[in-house]
XYZ file of C-alpha atoms in Angstrom:
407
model
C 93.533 141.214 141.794
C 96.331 141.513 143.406
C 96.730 143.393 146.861
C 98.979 146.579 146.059
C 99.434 150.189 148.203
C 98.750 151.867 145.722
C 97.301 154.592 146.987
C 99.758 154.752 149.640
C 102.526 154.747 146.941
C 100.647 157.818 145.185
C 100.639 159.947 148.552
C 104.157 159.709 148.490
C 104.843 161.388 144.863
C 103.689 164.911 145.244
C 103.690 165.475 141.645
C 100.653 163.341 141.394
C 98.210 166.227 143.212
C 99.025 168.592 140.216
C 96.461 169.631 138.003
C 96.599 170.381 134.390
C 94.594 172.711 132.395
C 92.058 172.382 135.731
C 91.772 168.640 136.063
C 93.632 165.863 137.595
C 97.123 165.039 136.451
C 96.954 161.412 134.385
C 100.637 160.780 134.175
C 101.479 158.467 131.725
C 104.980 158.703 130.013
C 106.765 156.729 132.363
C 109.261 155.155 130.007
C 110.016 158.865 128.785
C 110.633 159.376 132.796
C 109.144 158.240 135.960
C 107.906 160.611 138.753
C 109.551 161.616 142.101
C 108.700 160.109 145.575
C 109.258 162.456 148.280
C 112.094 160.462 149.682
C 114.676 160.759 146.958
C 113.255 164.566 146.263
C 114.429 164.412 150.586
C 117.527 162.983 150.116
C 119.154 165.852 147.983
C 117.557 168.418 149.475
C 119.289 167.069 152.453
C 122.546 166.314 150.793
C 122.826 170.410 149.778
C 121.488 171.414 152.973
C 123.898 169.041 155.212
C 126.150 167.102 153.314
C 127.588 168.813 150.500
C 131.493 169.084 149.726
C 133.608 167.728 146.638
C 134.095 163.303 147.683
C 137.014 161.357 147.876
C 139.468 163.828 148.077
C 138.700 165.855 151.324
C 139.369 165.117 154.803
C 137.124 167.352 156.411
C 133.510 166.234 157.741
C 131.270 167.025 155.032
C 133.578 165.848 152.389
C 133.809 162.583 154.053
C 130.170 162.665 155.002
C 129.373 163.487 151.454
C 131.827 160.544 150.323
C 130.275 157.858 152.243
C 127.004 158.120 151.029
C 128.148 158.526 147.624
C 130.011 154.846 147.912
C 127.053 153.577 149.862
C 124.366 154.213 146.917
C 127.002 152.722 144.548
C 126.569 149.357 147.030
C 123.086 149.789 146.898
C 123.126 149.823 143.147
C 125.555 146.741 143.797
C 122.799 144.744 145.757
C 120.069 145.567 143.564
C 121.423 144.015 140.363
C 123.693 141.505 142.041
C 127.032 142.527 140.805
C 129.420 140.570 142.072
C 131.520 143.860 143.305
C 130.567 147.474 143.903
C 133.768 147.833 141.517
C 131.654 146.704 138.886
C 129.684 149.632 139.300
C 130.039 152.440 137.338
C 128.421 156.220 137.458
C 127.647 157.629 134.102
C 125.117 160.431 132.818
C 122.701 157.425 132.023
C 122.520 154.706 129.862
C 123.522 156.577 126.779
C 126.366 157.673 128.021
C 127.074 153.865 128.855
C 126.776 152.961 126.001
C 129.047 155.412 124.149
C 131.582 154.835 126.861
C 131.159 150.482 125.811
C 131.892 151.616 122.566
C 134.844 153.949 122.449
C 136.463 151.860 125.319
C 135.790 148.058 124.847
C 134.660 148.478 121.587
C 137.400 150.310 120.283
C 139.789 147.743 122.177
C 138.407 144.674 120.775
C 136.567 145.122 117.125
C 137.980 145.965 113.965
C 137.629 145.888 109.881
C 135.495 143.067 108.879
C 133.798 142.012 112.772
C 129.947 142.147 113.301
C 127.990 143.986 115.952
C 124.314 142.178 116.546
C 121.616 144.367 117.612
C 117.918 144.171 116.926
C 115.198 145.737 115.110
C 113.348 146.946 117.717
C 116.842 149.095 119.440
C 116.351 152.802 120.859
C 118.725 155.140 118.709
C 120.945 155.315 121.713
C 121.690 151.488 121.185
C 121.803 151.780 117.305
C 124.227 155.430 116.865
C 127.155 154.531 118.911
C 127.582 150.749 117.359
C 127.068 152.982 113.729
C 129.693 155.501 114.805
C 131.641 152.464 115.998
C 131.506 150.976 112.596
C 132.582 154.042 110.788
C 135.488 154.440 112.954
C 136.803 150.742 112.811
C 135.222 149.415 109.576
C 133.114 147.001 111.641
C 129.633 146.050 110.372
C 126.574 146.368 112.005
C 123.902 143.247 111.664
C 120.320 143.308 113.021
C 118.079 140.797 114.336
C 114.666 141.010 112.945
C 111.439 141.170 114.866
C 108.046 139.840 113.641
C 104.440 142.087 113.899
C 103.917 141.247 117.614
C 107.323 143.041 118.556
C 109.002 139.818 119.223
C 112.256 139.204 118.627
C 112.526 136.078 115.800
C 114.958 133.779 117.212
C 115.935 131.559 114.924
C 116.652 135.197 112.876
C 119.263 136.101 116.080
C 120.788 132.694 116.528
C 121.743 132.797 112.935
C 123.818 135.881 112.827
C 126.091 134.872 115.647
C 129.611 133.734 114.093
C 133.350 133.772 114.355
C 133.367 137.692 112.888
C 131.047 138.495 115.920
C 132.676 140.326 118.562
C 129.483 142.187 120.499
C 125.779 141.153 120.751
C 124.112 144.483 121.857
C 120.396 144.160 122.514
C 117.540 145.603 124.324
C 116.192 144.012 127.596
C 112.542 145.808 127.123
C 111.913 147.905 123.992
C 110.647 151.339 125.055
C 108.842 151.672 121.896
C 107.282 148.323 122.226
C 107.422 147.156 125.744
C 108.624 143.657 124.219
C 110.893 141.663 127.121
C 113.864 139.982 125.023
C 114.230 136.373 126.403
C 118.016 137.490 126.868
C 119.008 134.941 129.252
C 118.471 132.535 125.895
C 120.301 135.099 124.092
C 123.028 135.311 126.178
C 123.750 131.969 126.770
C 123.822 131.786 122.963
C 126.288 134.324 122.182
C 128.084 132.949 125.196
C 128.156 129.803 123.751
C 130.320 131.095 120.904
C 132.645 133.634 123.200
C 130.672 136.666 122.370
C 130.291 139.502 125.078
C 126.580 140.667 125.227
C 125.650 144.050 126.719
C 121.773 144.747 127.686
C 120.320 147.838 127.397
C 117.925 147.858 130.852
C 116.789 151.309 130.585
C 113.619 150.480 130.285
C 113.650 146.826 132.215
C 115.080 147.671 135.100
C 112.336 149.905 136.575
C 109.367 147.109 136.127
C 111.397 143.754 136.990
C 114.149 142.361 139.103
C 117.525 142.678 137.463
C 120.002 140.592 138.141
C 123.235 140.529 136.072
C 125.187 136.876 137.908
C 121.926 135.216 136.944
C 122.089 136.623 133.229
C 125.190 136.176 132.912
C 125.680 139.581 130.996
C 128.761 141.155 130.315
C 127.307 144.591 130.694
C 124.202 146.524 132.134
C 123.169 149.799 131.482
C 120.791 152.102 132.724
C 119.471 155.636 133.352
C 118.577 157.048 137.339
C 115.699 159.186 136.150
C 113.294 156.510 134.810
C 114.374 153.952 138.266
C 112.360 157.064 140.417
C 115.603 158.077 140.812
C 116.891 162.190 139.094
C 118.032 162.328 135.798
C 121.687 163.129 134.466
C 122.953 159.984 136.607
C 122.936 156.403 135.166
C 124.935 153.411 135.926
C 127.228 151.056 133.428
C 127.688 147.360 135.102
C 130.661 145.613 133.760
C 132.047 141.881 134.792
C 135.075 143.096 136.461
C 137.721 141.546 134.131
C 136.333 143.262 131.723
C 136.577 146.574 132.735
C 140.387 146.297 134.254
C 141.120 145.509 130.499
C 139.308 148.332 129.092
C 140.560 151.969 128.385
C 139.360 155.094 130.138
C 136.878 157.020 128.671
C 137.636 160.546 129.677
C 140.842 161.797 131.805
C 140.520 164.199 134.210
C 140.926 164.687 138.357
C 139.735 161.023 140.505
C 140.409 159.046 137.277
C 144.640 158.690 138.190
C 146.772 157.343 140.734
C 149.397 159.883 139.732
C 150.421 162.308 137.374
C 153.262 163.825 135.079
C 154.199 165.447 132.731
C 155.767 162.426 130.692
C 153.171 159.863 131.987
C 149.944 159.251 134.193
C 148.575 156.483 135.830
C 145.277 155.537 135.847
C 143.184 154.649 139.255
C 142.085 151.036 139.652
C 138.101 150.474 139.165
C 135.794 151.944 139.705
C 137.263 155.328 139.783
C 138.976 155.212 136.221
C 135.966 155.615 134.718
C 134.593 158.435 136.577
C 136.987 161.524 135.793
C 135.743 164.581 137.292
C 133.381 165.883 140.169
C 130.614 163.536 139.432
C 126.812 164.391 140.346
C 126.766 163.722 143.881
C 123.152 164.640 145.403
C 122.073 162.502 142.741
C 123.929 159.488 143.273
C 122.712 159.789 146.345
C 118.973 160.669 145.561
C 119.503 157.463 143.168
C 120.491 154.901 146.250
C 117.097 156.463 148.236
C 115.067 155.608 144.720
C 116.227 151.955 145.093
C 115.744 152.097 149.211
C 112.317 153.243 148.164
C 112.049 150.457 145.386
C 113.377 147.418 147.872
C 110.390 148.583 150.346
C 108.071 147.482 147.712
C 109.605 145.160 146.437
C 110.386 144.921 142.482
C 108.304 140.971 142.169
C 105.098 142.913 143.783
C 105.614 145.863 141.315
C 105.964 143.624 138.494
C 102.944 142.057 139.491
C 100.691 144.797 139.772
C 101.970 146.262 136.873
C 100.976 143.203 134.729
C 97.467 143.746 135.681
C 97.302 147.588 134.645
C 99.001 146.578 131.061
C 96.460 143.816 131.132
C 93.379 145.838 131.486
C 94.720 148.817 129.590
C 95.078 146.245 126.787
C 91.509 144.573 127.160
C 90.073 148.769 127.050
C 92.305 149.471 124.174
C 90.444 146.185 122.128
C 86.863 147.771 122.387
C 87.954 150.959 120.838
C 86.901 150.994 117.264
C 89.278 152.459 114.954
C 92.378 152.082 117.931
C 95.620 149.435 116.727
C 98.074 148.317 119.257
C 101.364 148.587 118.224
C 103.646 145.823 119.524
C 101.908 142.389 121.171
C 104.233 140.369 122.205
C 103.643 137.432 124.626
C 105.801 138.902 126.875
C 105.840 142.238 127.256
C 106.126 145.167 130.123
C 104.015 148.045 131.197
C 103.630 149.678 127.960
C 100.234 150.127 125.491
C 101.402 152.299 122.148
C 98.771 152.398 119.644
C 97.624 154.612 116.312
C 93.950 155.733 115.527
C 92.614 155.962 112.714
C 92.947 159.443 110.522
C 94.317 160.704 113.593
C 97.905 161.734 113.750
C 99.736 160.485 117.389
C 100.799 164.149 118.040
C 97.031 165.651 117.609
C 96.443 162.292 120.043
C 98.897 163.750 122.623
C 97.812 167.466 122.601
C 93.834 166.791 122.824
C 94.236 163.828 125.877
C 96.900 166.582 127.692
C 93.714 168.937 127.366
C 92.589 166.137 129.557
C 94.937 166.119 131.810
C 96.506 163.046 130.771
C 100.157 162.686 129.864
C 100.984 160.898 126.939
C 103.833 160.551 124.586
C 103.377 160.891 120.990
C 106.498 160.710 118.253
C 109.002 157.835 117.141
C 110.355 157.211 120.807
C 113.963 157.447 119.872
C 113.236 154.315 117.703
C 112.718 155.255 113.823
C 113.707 151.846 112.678
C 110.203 150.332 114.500
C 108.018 152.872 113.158
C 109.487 152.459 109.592
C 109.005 148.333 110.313
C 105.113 149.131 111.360
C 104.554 152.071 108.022
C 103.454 154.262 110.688
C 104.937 158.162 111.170
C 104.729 157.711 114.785
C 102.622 156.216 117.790
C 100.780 157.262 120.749
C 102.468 155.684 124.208
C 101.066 155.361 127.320
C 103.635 153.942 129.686
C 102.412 152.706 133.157
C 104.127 152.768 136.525
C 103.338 151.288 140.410
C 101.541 154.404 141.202
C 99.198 154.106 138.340
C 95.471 152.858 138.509
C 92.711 151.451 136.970
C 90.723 154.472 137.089
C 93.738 156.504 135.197
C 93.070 154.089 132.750
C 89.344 154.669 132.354
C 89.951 158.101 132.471
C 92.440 157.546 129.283
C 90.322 155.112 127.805
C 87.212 157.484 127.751
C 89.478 160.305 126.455
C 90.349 158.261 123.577
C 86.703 157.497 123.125
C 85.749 161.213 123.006
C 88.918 162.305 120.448
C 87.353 159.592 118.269
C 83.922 161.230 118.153
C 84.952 164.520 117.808
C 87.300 163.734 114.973
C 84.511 162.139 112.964
C-alpha cells in the first residue's frame, strides 16, 4: 500500500472532527463538493481581514495588494494545468458557467443550421443544456456518443460521428455519475485530426489527476473551485489563446473595456474581456491556496492513493449481496455508485446519514445515464485524499445493516 499522510491531510480539514446525529462525520460526496483545508478557509479570512479593496482599478495599497494576489492565483491556475499563458486563464462562476459562456461566445461565432455538436452519453446536464439551447438558437444538431454497461465510452461509436458538419466535440474528462476517465487524448487527437475544436469538461478530473491542457492538446478546459478544495461560486474556463482573441464577450460591464462611449466601446484584450464586473476576489484567492495546498501533495501521489480506496471500496461493495455497481469501467476515478435491491437510493442516503456517513443519492445532474441503466437513481459515494479505509468499513457495514433491516 502505498505510503500516504493521510492522517496528516485529515488534521488539516476541520470539517472532518464534526459529528452527525452523535457519531463521526463519514464524508463522502466529494464529487458533489470537496471539503475545506484550513489553509484556503486562512487565506480569505485573511484577504477580508487585510487585503480587501475592489482590483485592478485602484492605486491605493490594499487595492493593489488585493490585485496582486488575485493575478498571482490566476498564474497558479496557469502552472497547474500548463497553459501556455495566464491569458488563457479565465475566472468564471464554475464550470457551468464555462460552459454557457463556450456556447453563446464561440459557439454562437462558429456553428450554424445544419452543423453537429458531439457529446456523450454519459454528459452532466451542464454539458448537455447549453449545446441543446445552442441548437435551438442556431438550428445546429446535437449527436451523442454512446457508452456500453461498464460506463465506457464505445469508440468506434465516437470516431464515427466526427465529419465535415462537425464544428465542436464536447465531452466529459471523468463522468461524475460514473467515475469513467474518457481516453480524451485519443479523442482529441481524433477530432483534431479532422479540424474540430474539443472542449473537456474537468470538473470532476481535475481534482483526482494531473491536468495538463499543452499535453492534451484541448481547445478548452473547464472547471469548478469548490470541488479542487478550493470555495465554490469561482471556476476557471482555459482557452488556447487564439481562440479566445477571436471570440465575443460574454457579458459587458466595468474591467471588460479599454474605453467607452456613447456611439462605441472597446473591449479589453484577454483575459479581462471576459471577466466584466467585480469578480469574487477572496475566492480567487482562497482557490490559488487550494492548488498551493494540492502541489504540496502532489496530484500523481493523490491519484495514487486514491486508486487504492476505489479499489477496496470496490472489492467491499462485491461481497454485498443484493448491492450492483453502477458504472465499471477499466479506467475509472474515485467514485463507487451502486443500487440495492428493493431499496430506493434516497431511503439509502437518509438511513447511512443516520450513520453519520455522507452520501449522495438522486440522478447526479445526469438523467440520460440513469435512463441508459433503467434505474430512478443511484447511491454515490465519492472518495477524496483525506478519506480512509476505515471510512470505508464503516460505509460498508452500514450498507450491510440497511440490508438486514430492510428484509
Amino acid at each position: 500500500m502505498t505510503t500516504f499522510p493521510v492522517a496528516k491531510i485529515r488534521a488539516d480539514f476541520p470539517i472532518l472532527a464534526e459529528k452527525i446525529r452523535g457519531k463521526d462525520l463519514v464524508y463522502l460526496d466529494n464529487a458533489a463538493s470537496c471539503q475545506k483545508p484550513n489553509a484556503v478557509i486562512d487565506a480569505i479570512s485573511n484577504v477580508y481581514r487585510h487585503d480587501y479593496a475592489n482590483i485592478h482599478r485602484g492605486v491605493h495599497t490594499l487595492s493593489v495588494r488585493a490585485t496582486d494576489k488575485f493575478e498571482a492565483a490566476r498564474e497558479k491556475v496557469q502552472r497547474f494545468i500548463n497553459a501556455a499563458s495566464s491569458k488563457e486563464v479565465i475566472f468564471v462562476r464554475g464550470a457551468t458557467e464555462a460552459v454557457n459562456l463556450i456556447a453563446q461566445t464561440y459557439g454562437r461565432a462558429n456553428i450554424k443550421a445544419g452543423d453537429e455538436i458531439v457529446i456523450t452519453a454519459m454528459e452532466h446536464h451542464s454539458n448537455i443544456v447549453p449545446w441543446q439551447m445552442l441548437c435551438e438558437q442556431t438550428g445546429a444538431v446535437l449527436k451523442v456518443a454512446p457508452m456500453n454497461l461498464q460506463g465506457e465510452l464505445i469508440y468506434e461509436a465516437f470516431e464515427a460521428l466526427l465529419n465535415d458538419k462537425t464544428k465542436l466535440v464536447a465531452v466529459v474528462h471523468m463522468s461524475n455519475a460514473l467515475g469513467t476517465v474518457n481516453p480524451v487524448k485519443q479523442m482529441i487527437d481524433a477530432a483534431h485530426a479532422k479540424g474540430i475544436p474539443v472542449m473537456l469538461d474537468g470538473a470532476q478530473a481535475i481534482p483526482h489527476m494531473a491536468v495538463d491542457v499543452q499535453a492534451l492538446d484541448c481547445d478548452f478546459y473547464v472547471f469548478s473551485g469548490h470541488k479542487l478544495y478550493g470555495p465554490s461560486g469561482i471556476g476557471v474556463m482555459y482557452g488556447k489563446q487564439a481562440l479566445l482573441e477571436a471570440m465575443p464577450p460574454y457579458q459587458g460591464g466595468g474591467d471588460m473595456i479599454k474605453t467607452v462611449t456613447f456611439e462605441k466601446s472597446q473591449y479589453a484584450g484577454l483575459p479581462h474581456k471576459f471577466e466584466a464586473g467585480t469578480p469574487s476576489i477572496a475566492d480567487v484567492i482562497g482557490l490559488g491556496a487550494a492548488i498551493d495546498y494540492l502541489n504540496d501533495i502532489g496530484m500523481e501521489a493523490i491519484a495514487a492513493y486514491e486508486a487504492e480506496l476505489l479499489a477496496y471500496a470496490t472489492e467491499k461493495a462485491g461481497q454485498i449481496k443484493g448491492l450492483r455497481i453502477i458504472g465499471e469501467a477499466a479506467e475509472k476515478g474515485a467514485i463507487l455508485s451502486f443500487v440495492l435491491d428493493r431499496i430506493h437510493p434516497h431511503d439509502i442516503g437518509t438511513m447511512l446519514d443516520s450513520l453519520g456517513i455522507a452520501i449522495r443519492a438522486g440522478h447526479h445532474c445526469a438523467m440520460p445515464v440513469m435512463d441508459f441503466y433503467s434505474v430512478p437513481a443511484t447511491a454515490r459515494a465519492s472518495f477524496a485524499m483525506y478519506n480512509t479505509r476505515q471510512e470505508i468499513d464503516v460505509l460498508t457495514a452500514g450498507i450491510e445493516n440497511l440490508i438486514a433491516m430492510f428484509g
